[in-house]
PDB file of C-alpha atoms in Angstrom:
ATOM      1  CA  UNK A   1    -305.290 -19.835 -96.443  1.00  0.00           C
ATOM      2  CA  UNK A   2    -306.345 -23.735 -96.272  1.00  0.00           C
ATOM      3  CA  UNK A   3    -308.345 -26.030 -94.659  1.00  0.00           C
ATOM      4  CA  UNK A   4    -307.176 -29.429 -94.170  1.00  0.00           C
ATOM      5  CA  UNK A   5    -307.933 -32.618 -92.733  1.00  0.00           C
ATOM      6  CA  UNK A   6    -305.389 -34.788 -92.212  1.00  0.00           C
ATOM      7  CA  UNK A   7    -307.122 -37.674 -91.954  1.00  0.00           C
ATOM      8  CA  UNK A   8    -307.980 -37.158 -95.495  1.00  0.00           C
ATOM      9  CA  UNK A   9    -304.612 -36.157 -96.319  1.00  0.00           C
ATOM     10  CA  UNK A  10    -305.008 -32.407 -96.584  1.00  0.00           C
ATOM     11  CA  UNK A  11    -308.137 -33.051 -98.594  1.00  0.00           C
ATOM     12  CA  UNK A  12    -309.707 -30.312 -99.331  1.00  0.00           C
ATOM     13  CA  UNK A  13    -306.772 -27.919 -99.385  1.00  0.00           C
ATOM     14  CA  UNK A  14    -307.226 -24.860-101.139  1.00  0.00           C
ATOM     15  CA  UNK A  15    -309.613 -26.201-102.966  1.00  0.00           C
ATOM     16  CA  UNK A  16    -311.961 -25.920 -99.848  1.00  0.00           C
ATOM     17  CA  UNK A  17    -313.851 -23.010-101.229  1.00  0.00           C
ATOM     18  CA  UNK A  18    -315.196 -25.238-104.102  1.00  0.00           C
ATOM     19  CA  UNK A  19    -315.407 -28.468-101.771  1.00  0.00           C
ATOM     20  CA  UNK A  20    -317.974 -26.491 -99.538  1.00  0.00           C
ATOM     21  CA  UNK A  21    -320.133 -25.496-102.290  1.00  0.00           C
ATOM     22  CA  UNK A  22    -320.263 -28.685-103.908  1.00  0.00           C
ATOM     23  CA  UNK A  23    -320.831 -31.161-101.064  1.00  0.00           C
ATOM     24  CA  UNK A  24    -321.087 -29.131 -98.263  1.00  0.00           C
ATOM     25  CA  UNK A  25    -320.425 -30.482 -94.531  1.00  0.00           C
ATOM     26  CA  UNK A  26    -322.971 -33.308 -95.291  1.00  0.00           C
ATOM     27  CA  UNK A  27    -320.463 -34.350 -97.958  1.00  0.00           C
ATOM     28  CA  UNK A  28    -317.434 -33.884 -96.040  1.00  0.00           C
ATOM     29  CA  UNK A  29    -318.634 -36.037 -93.128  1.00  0.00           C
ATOM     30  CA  UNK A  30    -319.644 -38.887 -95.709  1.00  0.00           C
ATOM     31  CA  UNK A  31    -316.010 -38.714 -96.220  1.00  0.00           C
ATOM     32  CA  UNK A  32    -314.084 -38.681 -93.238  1.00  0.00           C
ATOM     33  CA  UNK A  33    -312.899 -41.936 -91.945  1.00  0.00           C
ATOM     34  CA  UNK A  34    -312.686 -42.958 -88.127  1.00  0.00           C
ATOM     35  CA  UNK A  35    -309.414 -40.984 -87.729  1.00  0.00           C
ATOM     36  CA  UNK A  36    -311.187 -37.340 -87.661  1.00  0.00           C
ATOM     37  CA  UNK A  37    -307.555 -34.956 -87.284  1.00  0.00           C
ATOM     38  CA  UNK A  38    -308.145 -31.571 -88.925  1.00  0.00           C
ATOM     39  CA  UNK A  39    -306.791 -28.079 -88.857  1.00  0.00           C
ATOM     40  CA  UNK A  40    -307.292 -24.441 -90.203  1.00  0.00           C
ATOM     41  CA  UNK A  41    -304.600 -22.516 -91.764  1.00  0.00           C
ATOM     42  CA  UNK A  42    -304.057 -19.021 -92.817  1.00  0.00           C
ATOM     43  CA  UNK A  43    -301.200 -17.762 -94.065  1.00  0.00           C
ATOM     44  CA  UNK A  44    -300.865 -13.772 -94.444  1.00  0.00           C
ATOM     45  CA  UNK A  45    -298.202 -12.455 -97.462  1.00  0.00           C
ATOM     46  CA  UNK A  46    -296.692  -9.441 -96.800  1.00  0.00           C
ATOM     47  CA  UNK A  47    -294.553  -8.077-100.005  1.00  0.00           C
ATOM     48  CA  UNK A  48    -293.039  -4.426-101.068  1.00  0.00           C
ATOM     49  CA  UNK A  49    -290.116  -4.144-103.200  1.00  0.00           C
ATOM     50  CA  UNK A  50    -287.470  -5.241-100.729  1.00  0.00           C
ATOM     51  CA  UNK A  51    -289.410  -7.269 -98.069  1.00  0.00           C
ATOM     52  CA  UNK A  52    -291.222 -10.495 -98.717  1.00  0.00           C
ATOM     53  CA  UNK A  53    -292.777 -11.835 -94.947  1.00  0.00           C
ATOM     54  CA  UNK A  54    -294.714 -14.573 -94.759  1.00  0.00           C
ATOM     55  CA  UNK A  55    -297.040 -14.816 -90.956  1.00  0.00           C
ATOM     56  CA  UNK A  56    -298.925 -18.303 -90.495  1.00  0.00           C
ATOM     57  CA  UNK A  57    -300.909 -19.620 -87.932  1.00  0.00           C
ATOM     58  CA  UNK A  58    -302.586 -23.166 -87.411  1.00  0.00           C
ATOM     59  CA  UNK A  59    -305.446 -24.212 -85.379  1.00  0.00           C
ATOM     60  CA  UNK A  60    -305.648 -28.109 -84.873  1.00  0.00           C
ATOM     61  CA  UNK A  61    -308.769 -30.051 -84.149  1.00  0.00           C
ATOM     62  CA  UNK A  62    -311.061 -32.919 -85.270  1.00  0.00           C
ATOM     63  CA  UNK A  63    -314.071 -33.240 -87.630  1.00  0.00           C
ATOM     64  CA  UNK A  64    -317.063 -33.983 -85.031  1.00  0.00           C
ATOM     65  CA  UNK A  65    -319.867 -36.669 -86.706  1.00  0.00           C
ATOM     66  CA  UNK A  66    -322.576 -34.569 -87.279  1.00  0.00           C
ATOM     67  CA  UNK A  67    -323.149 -30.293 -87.834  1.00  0.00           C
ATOM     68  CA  UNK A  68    -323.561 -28.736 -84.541  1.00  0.00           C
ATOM     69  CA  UNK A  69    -324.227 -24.865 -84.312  1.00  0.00           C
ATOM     70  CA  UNK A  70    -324.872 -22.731 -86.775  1.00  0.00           C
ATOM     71  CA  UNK A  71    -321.746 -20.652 -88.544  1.00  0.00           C
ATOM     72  CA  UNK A  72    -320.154 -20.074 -91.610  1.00  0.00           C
ATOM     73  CA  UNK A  73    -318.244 -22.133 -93.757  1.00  0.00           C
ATOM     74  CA  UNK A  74    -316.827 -25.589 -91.760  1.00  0.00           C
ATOM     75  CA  UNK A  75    -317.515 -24.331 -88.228  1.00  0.00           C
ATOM     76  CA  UNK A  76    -320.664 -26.399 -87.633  1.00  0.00           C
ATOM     77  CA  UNK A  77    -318.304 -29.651 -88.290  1.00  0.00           C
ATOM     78  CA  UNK A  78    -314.996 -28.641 -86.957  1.00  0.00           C
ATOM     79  CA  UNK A  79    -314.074 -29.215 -83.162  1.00  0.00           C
ATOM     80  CA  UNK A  80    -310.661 -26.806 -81.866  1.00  0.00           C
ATOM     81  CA  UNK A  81    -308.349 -28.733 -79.561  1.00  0.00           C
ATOM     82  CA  UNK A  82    -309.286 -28.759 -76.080  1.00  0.00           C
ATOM     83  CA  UNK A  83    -312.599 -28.115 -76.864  1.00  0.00           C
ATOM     84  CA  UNK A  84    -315.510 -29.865 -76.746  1.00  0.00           C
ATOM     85  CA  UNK A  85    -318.035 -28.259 -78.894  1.00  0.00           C
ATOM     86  CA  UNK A  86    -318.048 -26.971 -83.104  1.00  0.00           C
ATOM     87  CA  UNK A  87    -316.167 -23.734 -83.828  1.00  0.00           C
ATOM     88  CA  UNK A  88    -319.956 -22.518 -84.694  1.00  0.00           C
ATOM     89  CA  UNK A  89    -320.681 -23.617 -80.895  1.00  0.00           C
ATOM     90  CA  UNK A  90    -317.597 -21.192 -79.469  1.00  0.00           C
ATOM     91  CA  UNK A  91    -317.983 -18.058 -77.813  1.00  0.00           C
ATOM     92  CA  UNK A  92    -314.816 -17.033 -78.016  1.00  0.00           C
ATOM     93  CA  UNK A  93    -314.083 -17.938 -81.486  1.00  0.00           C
ATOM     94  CA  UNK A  94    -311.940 -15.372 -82.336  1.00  0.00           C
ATOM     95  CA  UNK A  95    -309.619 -15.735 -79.955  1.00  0.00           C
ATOM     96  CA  UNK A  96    -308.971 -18.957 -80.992  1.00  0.00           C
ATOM     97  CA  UNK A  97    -309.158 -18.328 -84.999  1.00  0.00           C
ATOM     98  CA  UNK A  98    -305.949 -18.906 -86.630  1.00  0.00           C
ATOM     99  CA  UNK A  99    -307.080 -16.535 -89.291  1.00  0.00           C
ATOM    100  CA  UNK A 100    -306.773 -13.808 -86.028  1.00  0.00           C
ATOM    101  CA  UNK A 101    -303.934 -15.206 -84.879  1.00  0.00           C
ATOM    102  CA  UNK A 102    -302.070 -14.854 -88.418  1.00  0.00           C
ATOM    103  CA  UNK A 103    -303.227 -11.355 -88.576  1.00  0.00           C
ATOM    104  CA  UNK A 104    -302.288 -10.483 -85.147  1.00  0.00           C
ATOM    105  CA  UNK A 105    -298.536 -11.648 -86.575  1.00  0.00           C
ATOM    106  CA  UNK A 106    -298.434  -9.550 -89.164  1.00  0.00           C
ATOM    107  CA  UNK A 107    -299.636  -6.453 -87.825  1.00  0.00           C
ATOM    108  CA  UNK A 108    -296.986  -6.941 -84.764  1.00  0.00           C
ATOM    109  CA  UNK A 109    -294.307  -7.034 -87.621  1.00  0.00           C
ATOM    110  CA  UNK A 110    -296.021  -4.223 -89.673  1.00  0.00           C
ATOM    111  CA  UNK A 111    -296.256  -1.832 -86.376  1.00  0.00           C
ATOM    112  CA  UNK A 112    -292.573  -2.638 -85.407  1.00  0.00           C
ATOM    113  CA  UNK A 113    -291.243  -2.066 -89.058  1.00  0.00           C
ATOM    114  CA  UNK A 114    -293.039   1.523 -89.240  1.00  0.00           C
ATOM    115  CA  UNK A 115    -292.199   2.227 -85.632  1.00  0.00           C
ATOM    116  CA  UNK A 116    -288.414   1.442 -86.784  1.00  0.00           C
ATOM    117  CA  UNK A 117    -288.820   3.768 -90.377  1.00  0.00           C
ATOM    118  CA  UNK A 118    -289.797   6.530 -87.948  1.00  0.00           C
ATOM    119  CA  UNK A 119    -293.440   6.789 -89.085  1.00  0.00           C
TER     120      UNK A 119
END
């Protein structure tokens, strides 16, 4: 899974654990330049010793200018498309969550394969 903004050219990356706990969102706003395009990504691995499946999913947004809500992680500072308010501001955040979304891929796939082995 990443994080990246793509106004900082996919800044922080998978390094976004470590970016968090170093600056923070504080730091990550200092950073962000007038162009504030971001997006989520997860990316779920499936692998056995014949089948290697890969299931991503991608939720685009912008960085908003200041930490509104309270939530884990970037939420505070990240707006989803279409939406007006921070991830941490969302009811419905988990229907939006790529992280759901990627998972919700996989275990279609998963459920079809054993349906398919007969289990």
């Amino acid at each position: 899974m990443q994080k990246t903004n793509d106004s900082l050219k996919g800044f922080p990356g998978p390094y976004s654990s470590y970016v968090f706990k170093t600056i923070g969102n504080k730091g990550i706003l200092k950073l962000v330049p007038s162009k504030r395009k971001a997006k989520f990504v997860s990316i779920i691995t499936y692998c056995d010793k014949k089948i290697l499946e890969s299931f991503n999913a991608k939720l685009d947004g912008t960085i908003s200018k200041s930490q509104k809500g309270k939530g884990w992680g970037y939420d505070p500072i990240f707006i989803p498309k279409n939406s007006r308010k921070t991830f941490a501001e969302v009811d419905h955040k988990n229907k939006l969550s790529h992280r759901f979304k990627a998972l919700k891929k996989f275990s279609n796939w998963y459920l079809h394969k054993l349906e398919s082995n007969g289990r």
